[in-house]
Structures are given as C-alpha cells and as structure tokens.
PDB file of C-alpha atoms in Angstrom:
ATOM      1  CA  UNK P   1      80.363-127.789 106.747  1.00 52.00           C
ATOM      2  CA  UNK P   2      80.062-129.618 103.424  1.00 52.00           C
ATOM      3  CA  UNK P   3      76.241-129.401 103.610  1.00 52.00           C
ATOM      4  CA  UNK P   4      76.437-125.641 104.266  1.00 44.00           C
ATOM      5  CA  UNK P   5      78.732-125.180 101.261  1.00 48.00           C
ATOM      6  CA  UNK P   6      76.351-127.220  99.062  1.00 42.00           C
ATOM      7  CA  UNK P   7      73.371-125.186 100.286  1.00 40.00           C
ATOM      8  CA  UNK P   8      75.129-121.889  99.584  1.00 40.00           C
ATOM      9  CA  UNK P   9      76.052-123.023  96.070  1.00 48.00           C
ATOM     10  CA  UNK P  10      72.445-124.169  95.479  1.00 45.00           C
ATOM     11  CA  UNK P  11      71.040-120.807  96.613  1.00 43.00           C
ATOM     12  CA  UNK P  12      73.535-118.925  94.428  1.00 44.00           C
ATOM     13  CA  UNK P  13      72.679-121.028  91.377  1.00 43.00           C
ATOM     14  CA  UNK P  14      68.943-120.552  91.978  1.00 45.00           C
ATOM     15  CA  UNK P  15      69.422-116.796  92.298  1.00 44.00           C
ATOM     16  CA  UNK P  16      71.307-116.672  88.986  1.00 43.00           C
ATOM     17  CA  UNK P  17      68.587-118.680  87.221  1.00 45.00           C
ATOM     18  CA  UNK P  18      65.799-116.506  88.672  1.00 42.00           C
ATOM     19  CA  UNK P  19      67.679-113.349  87.709  1.00 43.00           C
ATOM     20  CA  UNK P  20      68.047-114.596  84.136  1.00 47.00           C
ATOM     21  CA  UNK P  21      64.259-115.054  83.914  1.00 53.00           C
ATOM     22  CA  UNK P  22      63.622-111.574  85.328  1.00 65.00           C
ATOM     23  CA  UNK P  23      65.684-110.028  82.527  1.00 82.00           C
ATOM     24  CA  UNK P  24      64.246-112.208  79.751  1.00 89.00           C
ATOM     25  CA  UNK P  25      62.426-110.186  77.117  1.00 96.00           C
ATOM     26  CA  UNK P  26      59.486-110.953  74.875  1.00 97.00           C
ATOM     27  CA  UNK P  27      59.618-110.078  71.183  1.00 98.00           C
ATOM     28  CA  UNK P  28      56.650-110.016  68.799  1.00 98.00           C
ATOM     29  CA  UNK P  29      56.439-111.134  65.191  1.00 98.00           C
ATOM     30  CA  UNK P  30      53.184-110.289  63.419  1.00 97.00           C
ATOM     31  CA  UNK P  31      51.818-111.872  60.281  1.00 96.00           C
ATOM     32  CA  UNK P  32      50.869-109.389  57.606  1.00 94.00           C
ATOM     33  CA  UNK P  33      49.341-111.088  54.592  1.00 94.00           C
ATOM     34  CA  UNK P  34      51.865-113.718  53.546  1.00 96.00           C
ATOM     35  CA  UNK P  35      54.868-112.434  55.473  1.00 96.00           C
ATOM     36  CA  UNK P  36      56.202-112.254  58.994  1.00 98.00           C
ATOM     37  CA  UNK P  37      57.213-108.854  60.323  1.00 98.00           C
ATOM     38  CA  UNK P  38      59.963-108.448  61.264  1.00 98.00           C
ATOM     39  CA  UNK P  39      61.515-111.103  59.042  1.00 97.00           C
ATOM     40  CA  UNK P  40      64.579-111.502  61.298  1.00 98.00           C
ATOM     41  CA  UNK P  41      64.469-111.121  65.089  1.00 98.00           C
ATOM     42  CA  UNK P  42      67.634-110.895  67.197  1.00 98.00           C
ATOM     43  CA  UNK P  43      67.172-111.966  70.808  1.00 98.00           C
ATOM     44  CA  UNK P  44      69.144-113.086  73.860  1.00 98.00           C
ATOM     45  CA  UNK P  45      69.092-116.655  75.201  1.00 98.00           C
ATOM     46  CA  UNK P  46      66.084-117.047  77.499  1.00 97.00           C
ATOM     47  CA  UNK P  47      63.995-114.511  75.558  1.00 98.00           C
ATOM     48  CA  UNK P  48      60.653-115.430  74.029  1.00 98.00           C
ATOM     49  CA  UNK P  49      59.148-114.713  70.636  1.00 98.00           C
ATOM     50  CA  UNK P  50      55.380-114.394  70.201  1.00 98.00           C
ATOM     51  CA  UNK P  51      53.830-114.815  66.777  1.00 98.00           C
ATOM     52  CA  UNK P  52      50.513-112.990  66.467  1.00 98.00           C
ATOM     53  CA  UNK P  53      47.697-112.542  63.938  1.00 96.00           C
ATOM     54  CA  UNK P  54      48.118-116.169  62.876  1.00 96.00           C
ATOM     55  CA  UNK P  55      44.721-116.512  61.161  1.00 93.00           C
ATOM     56  CA  UNK P  56      45.766-119.156  58.581  1.00 95.00           C
ATOM     57  CA  UNK P  57      49.409-119.608  59.503  1.00 97.00           C
ATOM     58  CA  UNK P  58      51.763-121.595  61.708  1.00 98.00           C
ATOM     59  CA  UNK P  59      55.460-121.608  62.665  1.00 98.00           C
ATOM     60  CA  UNK P  60      57.645-124.611  61.928  1.00 98.00           C
ATOM     61  CA  UNK P  61      61.403-124.740  62.506  1.00 98.00           C
ATOM     62  CA  UNK P  62      63.193-126.248  59.512  1.00 97.00           C
ATOM     63  CA  UNK P  63      65.351-129.308  60.115  1.00 96.00           C
ATOM     64  CA  UNK P  64      69.018-128.598  59.334  1.00 96.00           C
ATOM     65  CA  UNK P  65      68.443-124.853  59.714  1.00 98.00           C
ATOM     66  CA  UNK P  66      68.469-124.686  63.512  1.00 98.00           C
ATOM     67  CA  UNK P  67      71.315-125.226  65.995  1.00 98.00           C
ATOM     68  CA  UNK P  68      72.339-128.846  66.476  1.00 95.00           C
ATOM     69  CA  UNK P  69      70.268-130.403  69.248  1.00 95.00           C
ATOM     70  CA  UNK P  70      67.680-127.595  69.255  1.00 95.00           C
ATOM     71  CA  UNK P  71      63.987-128.396  69.450  1.00 91.00           C
ATOM     72  CA  UNK P  72      62.220-128.541  66.082  1.00 95.00           C
ATOM     73  CA  UNK P  73      59.316-126.450  67.348  1.00 94.00           C
ATOM     74  CA  UNK P  74      56.055-126.509  65.354  1.00 97.00           C
ATOM     75  CA  UNK P  75      52.955-124.540  66.306  1.00 97.00           C
ATOM     76  CA  UNK P  76      49.333-125.373  65.673  1.00 97.00           C
ATOM     77  CA  UNK P  77      47.688-123.834  62.616  1.00 97.00           C
ATOM     78  CA  UNK P  78      45.814-120.540  63.170  1.00 97.00           C
ATOM     79  CA  UNK P  79      46.997-120.169  66.784  1.00 97.00           C
ATOM     80  CA  UNK P  80      48.993-117.275  68.223  1.00 97.00           C
ATOM     81  CA  UNK P  81      51.994-118.834  69.931  1.00 97.00           C
ATOM     82  CA  UNK P  82      54.950-117.954  72.157  1.00 98.00           C
ATOM     83  CA  UNK P  83      58.202-119.899  72.270  1.00 98.00           C
ATOM     84  CA  UNK P  84      61.218-119.408  74.549  1.00 97.00           C
ATOM     85  CA  UNK P  85      64.670-119.863  73.003  1.00 98.00           C
ATOM     86  CA  UNK P  86      67.462-121.019  75.318  1.00 97.00           C
ATOM     87  CA  UNK P  87      70.044-122.343  72.862  1.00 97.00           C
ATOM     88  CA  UNK P  88      72.204-119.867  70.921  1.00 98.00           C
ATOM     89  CA  UNK P  89      72.208-119.887  67.141  1.00 98.00           C
ATOM     90  CA  UNK P  90      70.244-119.118  64.002  1.00 98.00           C
ATOM     91  CA  UNK P  91      66.750-120.626  63.694  1.00 98.00           C
ATOM     92  CA  UNK P  92      65.035-120.574  60.287  1.00 98.00           C
ATOM     93  CA  UNK P  93      61.287-121.165  60.306  1.00 98.00           C
ATOM     94  CA  UNK P  94      58.442-121.345  57.811  1.00 98.00           C
ATOM     95  CA  UNK P  95      54.693-121.118  57.595  1.00 97.00           C
ATOM     96  CA  UNK P  96      54.038-124.649  56.384  1.00 96.00           C
ATOM     97  CA  UNK P  97      51.211-123.938  53.905  1.00 96.00           C
ATOM     98  CA  UNK P  98      52.714-120.678  52.609  1.00 96.00           C
ATOM     99  CA  UNK P  99      56.460-121.316  52.273  1.00 95.00           C
ATOM    100  CA  UNK P 100      55.962-121.546  48.500  1.00 93.00           C
ATOM    101  CA  UNK P 101      55.033-117.851  48.661  1.00 93.00           C
ATOM    102  CA  UNK P 102      58.198-117.217  50.690  1.00 93.00           C
ATOM    103  CA  UNK P 103      56.501-117.004  54.095  1.00 97.00           C
ATOM    104  CA  UNK P 104      59.062-117.673  56.772  1.00 97.00           C
ATOM    105  CA  UNK P 105      61.530-115.920  59.020  1.00 98.00           C
ATOM    106  CA  UNK P 106      64.533-116.233  61.272  1.00 98.00           C
ATOM    107  CA  UNK P 107      65.342-115.890  64.949  1.00 98.00           C
ATOM    108  CA  UNK P 108      68.972-115.226  65.891  1.00 98.00           C
ATOM    109  CA  UNK P 109      69.559-116.148  69.519  1.00 98.00           C
ATOM    110  CA  UNK P 110      72.683-114.648  71.043  1.00 98.00           C
ATOM    111  CA  UNK P 111      75.814-115.696  69.168  1.00 97.00           C
ATOM    112  CA  UNK P 112      74.998-117.265  65.748  1.00 98.00           C
ATOM    113  CA  UNK P 113      77.026-120.394  66.559  1.00 97.00           C
ATOM    114  CA  UNK P 114      75.609-122.410  63.648  1.00 98.00           C
ATOM    115  CA  UNK P 115      76.148-119.750  60.981  1.00 97.00           C
ATOM    116  CA  UNK P 116      78.649-121.847  58.993  1.00 97.00           C
ATOM    117  CA  UNK P 117      76.260-124.821  59.044  1.00 97.00           C
ATOM    118  CA  UNK P 118      73.434-122.565  57.802  1.00 97.00           C
ATOM    119  CA  UNK P 119      75.662-121.250  54.985  1.00 97.00           C
ATOM    120  CA  UNK P 120      76.516-124.826  53.949  1.00 96.00           C
ATOM    121  CA  UNK P 121      72.859-125.797  53.410  1.00 95.00           C
ATOM    122  CA  UNK P 122      71.643-126.051  49.829  1.00 94.00           C
ATOM    123  CA  UNK P 123      68.434-124.022  49.942  1.00 94.00           C
ATOM    124  CA  UNK P 124      66.499-122.169  47.287  1.00 92.00           C
ATOM    125  CA  UNK P 125      63.139-120.498  46.729  1.00 91.00           C
ATOM    126  CA  UNK P 126      61.396-118.916  49.705  1.00 90.00           C
ATOM    127  CA  UNK P 127      63.646-120.648  52.224  1.00 94.00           C
ATOM    128  CA  UNK P 128      66.736-119.491  50.320  1.00 95.00           C
ATOM    129  CA  UNK P 129      65.584-115.870  50.510  1.00 95.00           C
ATOM    130  CA  UNK P 130      65.063-116.157  54.270  1.00 96.00           C
ATOM    131  CA  UNK P 131      68.447-117.847  54.769  1.00 97.00           C
ATOM    132  CA  UNK P 132      70.217-115.077  52.805  1.00 96.00           C
ATOM    133  CA  UNK P 133      68.621-112.368  54.957  1.00 96.00           C
ATOM    134  CA  UNK P 134      69.423-114.256  58.162  1.00 97.00           C
ATOM    135  CA  UNK P 135      73.063-114.701  57.119  1.00 97.00           C
ATOM    136  CA  UNK P 136      73.356-110.996  56.299  1.00 97.00           C
ATOM    137  CA  UNK P 137      71.923-110.052  59.715  1.00 96.00           C
ATOM    138  CA  UNK P 138      74.104-112.577  61.580  1.00 96.00           C
ATOM    139  CA  UNK P 139      77.266-111.386  59.809  1.00 96.00           C
ATOM    140  CA  UNK P 140      76.494-107.772  60.769  1.00 94.00           C
ATOM    141  CA  UNK P 141      76.514-108.648  64.480  1.00 89.00           C
TER     142      UNK P 141
END
C-alpha cells in the first residue's frame, strides 16, 4: 500500500512538472543598435527569453542585481541565445562591451522578490538607468 501511495504521488508530481513546461512561454528581446528591445520583459517562472540579432553583443547578468542564489548567466559574444528563468525576482543584465553606452535590460520573473535589494544597490550610469526602469515596472505590478 505504501508503494502504491508513493507511486501515485510520483505520477502526480511528474504531471504537474510536465504541465508547467507545456504552459511555459518564450519571449524575445532584439538588439537594435546599442539597445535591447524591449528594455524590460515581464515573464512567469519557467518561461524563456531569447535574445536575437546579437551581432556584436552578449548578455551578462550583473552580480548583486539578480535574486539571491540565481545563476549569473553569461552568453557568448555575437551568439543568439535563449535562457530559461525558474527563480522569481528581478534580473538586471548588460551587454559587456556596450554597458558604457547604456546597453542592458531587465527580466522580471513572477513576483519581484528581490526588489528591495535592487533598490539598495548603489548604481549609476547605464546600469543605473536600467535599474530605475526595472524598479518602475516592478512597482507597477
């Protein structure tokens, strides 16, 4: 009886996980000159973001500006890339060679659980502009 109960729970958990993947969405961010469009993307946990038209660009999550324990994802230069986000929160990213020109963006995954930590960061320049826009979007949720 205990084995049957364990098997039923395992099947139910597998069904939930498979269902979550079926409903996961893919969002696209396109580079246009020295900016990402859209600048801020709001997605659900389990969704993916694809960055396209990455001719001389990359995507690098910025330490201290992602949820605690989240992967500090960094793509290869000049490669279109897709990344799946499972952990809720605000993720601020940059194009490594072009952040001086303000090239970066934000992904808000589900509930912006790290919003207060993002607000507490001392950022300026291109990153500061991105953080301000991300905070404004997160607060409007």
